CSV table of C-alpha atoms in Angstrom, one decimal:
chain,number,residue,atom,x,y,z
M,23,UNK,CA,0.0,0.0,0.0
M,24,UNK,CA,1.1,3.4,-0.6
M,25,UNK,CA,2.5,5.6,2.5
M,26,UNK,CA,2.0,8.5,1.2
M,27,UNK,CA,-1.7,10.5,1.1
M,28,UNK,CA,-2.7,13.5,0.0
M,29,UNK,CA,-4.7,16.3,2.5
M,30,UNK,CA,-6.4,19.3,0.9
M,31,UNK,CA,-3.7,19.6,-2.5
M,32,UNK,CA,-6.3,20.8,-5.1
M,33,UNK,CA,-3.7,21.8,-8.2
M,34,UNK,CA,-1.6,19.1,-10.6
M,35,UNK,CA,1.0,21.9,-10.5
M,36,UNK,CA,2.5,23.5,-7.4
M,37,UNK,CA,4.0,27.7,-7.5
M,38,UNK,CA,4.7,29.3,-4.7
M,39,UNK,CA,3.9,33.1,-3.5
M,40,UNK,CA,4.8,35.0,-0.9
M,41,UNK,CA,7.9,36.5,-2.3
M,42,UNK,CA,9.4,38.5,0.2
M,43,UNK,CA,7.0,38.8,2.3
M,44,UNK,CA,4.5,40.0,-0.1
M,45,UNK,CA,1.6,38.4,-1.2
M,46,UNK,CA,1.7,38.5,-5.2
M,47,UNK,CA,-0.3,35.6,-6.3
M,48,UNK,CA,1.7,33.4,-9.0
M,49,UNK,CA,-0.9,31.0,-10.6
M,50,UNK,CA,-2.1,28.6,-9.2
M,51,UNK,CA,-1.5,29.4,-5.1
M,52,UNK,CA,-1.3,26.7,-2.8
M,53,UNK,CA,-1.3,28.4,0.7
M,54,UNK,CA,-0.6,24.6,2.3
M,55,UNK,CA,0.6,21.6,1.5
M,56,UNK,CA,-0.4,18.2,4.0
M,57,UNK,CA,2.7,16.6,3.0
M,58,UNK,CA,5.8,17.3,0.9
M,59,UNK,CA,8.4,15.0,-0.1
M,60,UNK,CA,11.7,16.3,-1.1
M,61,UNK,CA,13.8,13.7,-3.7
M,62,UNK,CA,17.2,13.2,-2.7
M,63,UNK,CA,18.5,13.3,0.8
M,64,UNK,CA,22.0,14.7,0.4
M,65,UNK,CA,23.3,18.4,1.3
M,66,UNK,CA,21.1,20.1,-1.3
M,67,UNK,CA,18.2,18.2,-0.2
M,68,UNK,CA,18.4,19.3,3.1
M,69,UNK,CA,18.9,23.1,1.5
M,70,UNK,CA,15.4,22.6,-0.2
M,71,UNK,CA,13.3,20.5,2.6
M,72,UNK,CA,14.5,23.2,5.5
M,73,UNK,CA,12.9,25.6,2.6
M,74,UNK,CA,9.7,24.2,2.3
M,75,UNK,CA,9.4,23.9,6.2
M,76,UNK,CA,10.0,28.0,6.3
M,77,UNK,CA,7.5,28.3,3.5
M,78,UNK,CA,4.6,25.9,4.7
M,79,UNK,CA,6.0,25.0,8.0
M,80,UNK,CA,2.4,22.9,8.8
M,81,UNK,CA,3.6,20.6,6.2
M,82,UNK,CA,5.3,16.8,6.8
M,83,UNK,CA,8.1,16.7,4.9
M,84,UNK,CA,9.6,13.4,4.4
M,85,UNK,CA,12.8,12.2,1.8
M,86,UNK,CA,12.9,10.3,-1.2
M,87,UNK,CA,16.2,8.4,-1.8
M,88,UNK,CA,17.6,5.4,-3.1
M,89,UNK,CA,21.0,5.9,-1.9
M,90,UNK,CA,21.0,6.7,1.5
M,91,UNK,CA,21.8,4.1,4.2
M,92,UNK,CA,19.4,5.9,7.1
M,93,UNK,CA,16.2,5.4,7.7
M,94,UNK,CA,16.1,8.9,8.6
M,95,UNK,CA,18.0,12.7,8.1
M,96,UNK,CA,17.1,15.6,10.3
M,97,UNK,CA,15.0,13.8,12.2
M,98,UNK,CA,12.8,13.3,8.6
M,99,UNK,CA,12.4,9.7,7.5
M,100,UNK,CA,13.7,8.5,4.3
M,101,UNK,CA,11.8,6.3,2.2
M,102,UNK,CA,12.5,4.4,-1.0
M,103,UNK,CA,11.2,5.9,-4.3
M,104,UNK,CA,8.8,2.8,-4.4
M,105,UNK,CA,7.0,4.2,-1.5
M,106,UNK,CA,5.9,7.3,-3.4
M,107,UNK,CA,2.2,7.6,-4.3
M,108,UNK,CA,0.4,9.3,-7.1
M,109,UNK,CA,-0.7,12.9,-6.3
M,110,UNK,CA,2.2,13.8,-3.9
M,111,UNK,CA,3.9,17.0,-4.5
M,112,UNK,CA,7.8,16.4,-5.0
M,113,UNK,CA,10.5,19.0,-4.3
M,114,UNK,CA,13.7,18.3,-6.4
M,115,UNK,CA,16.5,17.6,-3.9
M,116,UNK,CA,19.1,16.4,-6.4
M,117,UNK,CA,21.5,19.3,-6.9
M,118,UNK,CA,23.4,17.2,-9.7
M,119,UNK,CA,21.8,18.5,-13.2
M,120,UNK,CA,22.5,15.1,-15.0
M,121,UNK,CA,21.2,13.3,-11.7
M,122,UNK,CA,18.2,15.7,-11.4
M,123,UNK,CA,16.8,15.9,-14.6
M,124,UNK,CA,16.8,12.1,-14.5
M,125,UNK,CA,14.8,12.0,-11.4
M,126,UNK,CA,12.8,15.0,-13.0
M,127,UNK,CA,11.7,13.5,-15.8
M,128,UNK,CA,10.4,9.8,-14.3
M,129,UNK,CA,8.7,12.0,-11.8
M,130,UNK,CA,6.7,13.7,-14.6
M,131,UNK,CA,6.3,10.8,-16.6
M,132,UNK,CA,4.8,9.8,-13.7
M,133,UNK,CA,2.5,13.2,-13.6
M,134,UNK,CA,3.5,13.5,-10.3
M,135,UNK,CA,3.6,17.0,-9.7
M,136,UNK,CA,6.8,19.1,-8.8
M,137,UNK,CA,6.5,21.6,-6.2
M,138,UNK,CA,8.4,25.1,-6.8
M,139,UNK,CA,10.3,25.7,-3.5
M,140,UNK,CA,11.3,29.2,-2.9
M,141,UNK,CA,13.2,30.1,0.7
M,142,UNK,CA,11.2,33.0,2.2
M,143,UNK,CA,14.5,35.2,1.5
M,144,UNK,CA,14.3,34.9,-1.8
M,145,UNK,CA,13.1,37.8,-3.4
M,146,UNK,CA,11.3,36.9,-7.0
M,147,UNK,CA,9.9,39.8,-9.3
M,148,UNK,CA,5.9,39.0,-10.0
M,149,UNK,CA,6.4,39.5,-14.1
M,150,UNK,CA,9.5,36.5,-13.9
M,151,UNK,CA,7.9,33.1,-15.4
M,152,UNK,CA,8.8,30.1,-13.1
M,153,UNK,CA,8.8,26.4,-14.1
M,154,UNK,CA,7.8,23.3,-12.1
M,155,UNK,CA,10.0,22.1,-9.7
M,156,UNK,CA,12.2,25.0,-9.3
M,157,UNK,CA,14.5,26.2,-6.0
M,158,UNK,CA,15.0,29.3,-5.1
M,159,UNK,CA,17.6,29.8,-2.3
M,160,UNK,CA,18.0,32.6,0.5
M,161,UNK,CA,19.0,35.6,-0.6
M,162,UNK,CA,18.9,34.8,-3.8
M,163,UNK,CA,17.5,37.4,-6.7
M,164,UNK,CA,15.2,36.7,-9.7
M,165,UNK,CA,14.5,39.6,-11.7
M,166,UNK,CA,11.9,41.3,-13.9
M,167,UNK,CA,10.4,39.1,-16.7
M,168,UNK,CA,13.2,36.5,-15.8
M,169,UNK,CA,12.0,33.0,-17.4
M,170,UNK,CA,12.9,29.4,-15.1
M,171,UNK,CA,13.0,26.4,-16.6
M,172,UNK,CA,11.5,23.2,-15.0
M,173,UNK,CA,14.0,21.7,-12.2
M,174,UNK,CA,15.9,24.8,-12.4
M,175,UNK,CA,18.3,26.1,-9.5
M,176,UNK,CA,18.9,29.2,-8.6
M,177,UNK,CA,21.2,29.0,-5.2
M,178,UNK,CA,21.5,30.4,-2.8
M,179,UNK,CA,22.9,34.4,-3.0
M,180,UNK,CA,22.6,34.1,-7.0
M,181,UNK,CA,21.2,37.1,-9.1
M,182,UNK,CA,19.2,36.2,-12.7
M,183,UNK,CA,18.7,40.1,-13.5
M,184,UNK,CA,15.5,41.0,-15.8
M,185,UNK,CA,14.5,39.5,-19.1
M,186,UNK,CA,17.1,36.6,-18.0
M,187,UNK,CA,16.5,32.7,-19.2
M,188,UNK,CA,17.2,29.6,-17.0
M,189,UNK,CA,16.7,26.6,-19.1
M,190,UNK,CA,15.3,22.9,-17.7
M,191,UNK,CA,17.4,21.5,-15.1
M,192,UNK,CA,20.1,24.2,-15.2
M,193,UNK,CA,22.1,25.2,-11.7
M,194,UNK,CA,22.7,29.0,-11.0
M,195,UNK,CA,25.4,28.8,-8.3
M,196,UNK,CA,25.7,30.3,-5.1
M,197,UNK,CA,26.5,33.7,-5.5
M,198,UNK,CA,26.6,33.9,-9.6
M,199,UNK,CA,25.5,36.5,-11.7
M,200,UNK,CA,23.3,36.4,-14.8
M,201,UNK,CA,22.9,40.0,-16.4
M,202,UNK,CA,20.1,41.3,-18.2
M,203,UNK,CA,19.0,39.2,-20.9
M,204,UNK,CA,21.4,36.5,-20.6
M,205,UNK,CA,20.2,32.8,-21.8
M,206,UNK,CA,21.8,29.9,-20.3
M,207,UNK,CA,20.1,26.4,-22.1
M,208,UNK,CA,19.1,23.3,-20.4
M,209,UNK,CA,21.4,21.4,-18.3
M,210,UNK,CA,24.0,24.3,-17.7
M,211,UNK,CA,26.0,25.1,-14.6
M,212,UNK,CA,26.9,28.1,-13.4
M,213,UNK,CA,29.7,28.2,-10.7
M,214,UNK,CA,29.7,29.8,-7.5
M,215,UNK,CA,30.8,33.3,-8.0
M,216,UNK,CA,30.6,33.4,-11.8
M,217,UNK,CA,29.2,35.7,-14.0
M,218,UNK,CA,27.6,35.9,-17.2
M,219,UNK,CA,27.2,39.5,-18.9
M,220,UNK,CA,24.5,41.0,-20.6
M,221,UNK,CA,23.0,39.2,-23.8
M,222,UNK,CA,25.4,35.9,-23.4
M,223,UNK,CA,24.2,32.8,-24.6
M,224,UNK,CA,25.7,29.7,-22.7
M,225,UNK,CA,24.8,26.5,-25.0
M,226,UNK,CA,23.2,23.6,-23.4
M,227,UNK,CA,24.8,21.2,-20.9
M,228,UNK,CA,27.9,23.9,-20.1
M,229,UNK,CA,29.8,24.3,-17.5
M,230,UNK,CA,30.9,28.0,-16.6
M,231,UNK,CA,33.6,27.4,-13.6
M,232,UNK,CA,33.4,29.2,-10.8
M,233,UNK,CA,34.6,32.6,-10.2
M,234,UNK,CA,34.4,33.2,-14.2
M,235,UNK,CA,33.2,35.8,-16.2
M,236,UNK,CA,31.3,35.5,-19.2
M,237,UNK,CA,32.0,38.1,-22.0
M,238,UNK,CA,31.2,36.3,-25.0
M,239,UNK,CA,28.9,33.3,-25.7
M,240,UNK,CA,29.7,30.0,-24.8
M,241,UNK,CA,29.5,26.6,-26.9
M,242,UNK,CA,27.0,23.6,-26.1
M,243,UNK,CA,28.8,20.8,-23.7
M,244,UNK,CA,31.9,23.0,-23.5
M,245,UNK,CA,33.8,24.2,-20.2
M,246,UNK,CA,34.9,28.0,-19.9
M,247,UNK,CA,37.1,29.2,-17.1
M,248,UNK,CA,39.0,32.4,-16.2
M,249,UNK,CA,38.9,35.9,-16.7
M,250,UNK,CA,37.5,36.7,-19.2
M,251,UNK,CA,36.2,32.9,-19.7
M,252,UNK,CA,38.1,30.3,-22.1
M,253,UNK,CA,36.9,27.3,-23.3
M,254,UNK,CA,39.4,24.6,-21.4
M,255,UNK,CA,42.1,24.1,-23.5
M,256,UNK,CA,42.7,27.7,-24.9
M,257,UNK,CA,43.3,29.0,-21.3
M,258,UNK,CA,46.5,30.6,-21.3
């Protein structure tokens, strides 16, 4: 039998509000959840599930894992994928883009839904476009008529300034800059303390190092480091 049951969850799709401490509706609001579960019960997990208990702190929140050798984590029990029912709203924990997407993508397969998780310092602009299963750290800064892909990161301390894009299961690290109009594709990683500026397209599946800046734009599957950033190999 299923563990997991559903309370008063009315919506296949989960987007938070509250940004900031104001109370701009982003469609549809969900002002509590029963029961979340948060997939993956490593560091970054615990980043998203302490989160959701600021944000709906009423809530259970229990982990999802298939790796971890506890049967619980924070004094949260941990429970096999297996044990996951239909209709249970499912916070990304995974901060791996190859490992999250993976886990992303059975989970919708699945049409289980995938809860946007935004800490209460987070400050997102009402015009920005969020995608399912999003994180939004503390402190972090999403800007106006900034678009998030699905299973998107923005950590903790990051900036995506206005008109921005964050493609599917990409990773804004803690503390990186995107400038106005920048568009990082699916799958990209941006490391702590980098930036990207203005207009700078970084292909899909990239990996900008940390502590680099972006000045020009960046080739799918490639690695850039330095200042100004180099593809890996041209560094010198």
């Amino acid at each position: 039998m299923p563990i997991f049951k559903l309370g008063r969850v009315k919506h296949p799709i989960f987007v938070d509000s509250a940004w900031s401490g104001s109370e701009v509706r982003v469609e549809p609001l969900i002002p509590s959840l029963d029961l979340i579960a948060v997939y993956g019960a490593g560091g970054h997990g615990r980043a998203v599930a302490e989160a959701a208990f600021l944000r709906w702190p009423d809530s259970e929140i229990v982990y999802i894992d298939d790796a971890c050798l506890s049967p619980a984590l924070d004094g949260r029990p941990v429970y096999l994928p297996e044990a996951l029912s239909p209709g249970t709203p499912v916070a990304l924990g995974i901060g791996d883009n190859a490992a999250r997407e993976r886990v992303g993508r059975w989970l919708m397969d699945r049409d289980q839904p995938l809860l946007l998780v935004a800490h209460p310092h987070a400050s997102f602009s009402p015009s920005a476009e969020p995608g399912s299963g999003l994180f939004v750290g503390p402190n972090a800064v999403v800007h106006t008529g900034a678009r998030l892909g699905a299973g998107a990161v923005v950590n903790s301390g990051a900036v995506v300034e206005h008109d921005a894009r964050v493609g599917d299961f990409a990773h804004v690290a803690p503390g990186a800059v995107l400038g106005g109009g920048v568009f990082i594709d699916s799958g990209v990683l941006v490391g702590l303390g980098a930036r990207v500026l203005p207009g700078v397209h970084v292909g899909e599946r990239a990996v900008v190092a940390a502590g680099a800046v972006v000045t020009e734009d960046v080739e799918p599957e490639a690695t850039v480091v330095g200042v100004p950033a180099r593809p890996v190999g041209q560094v010198v």
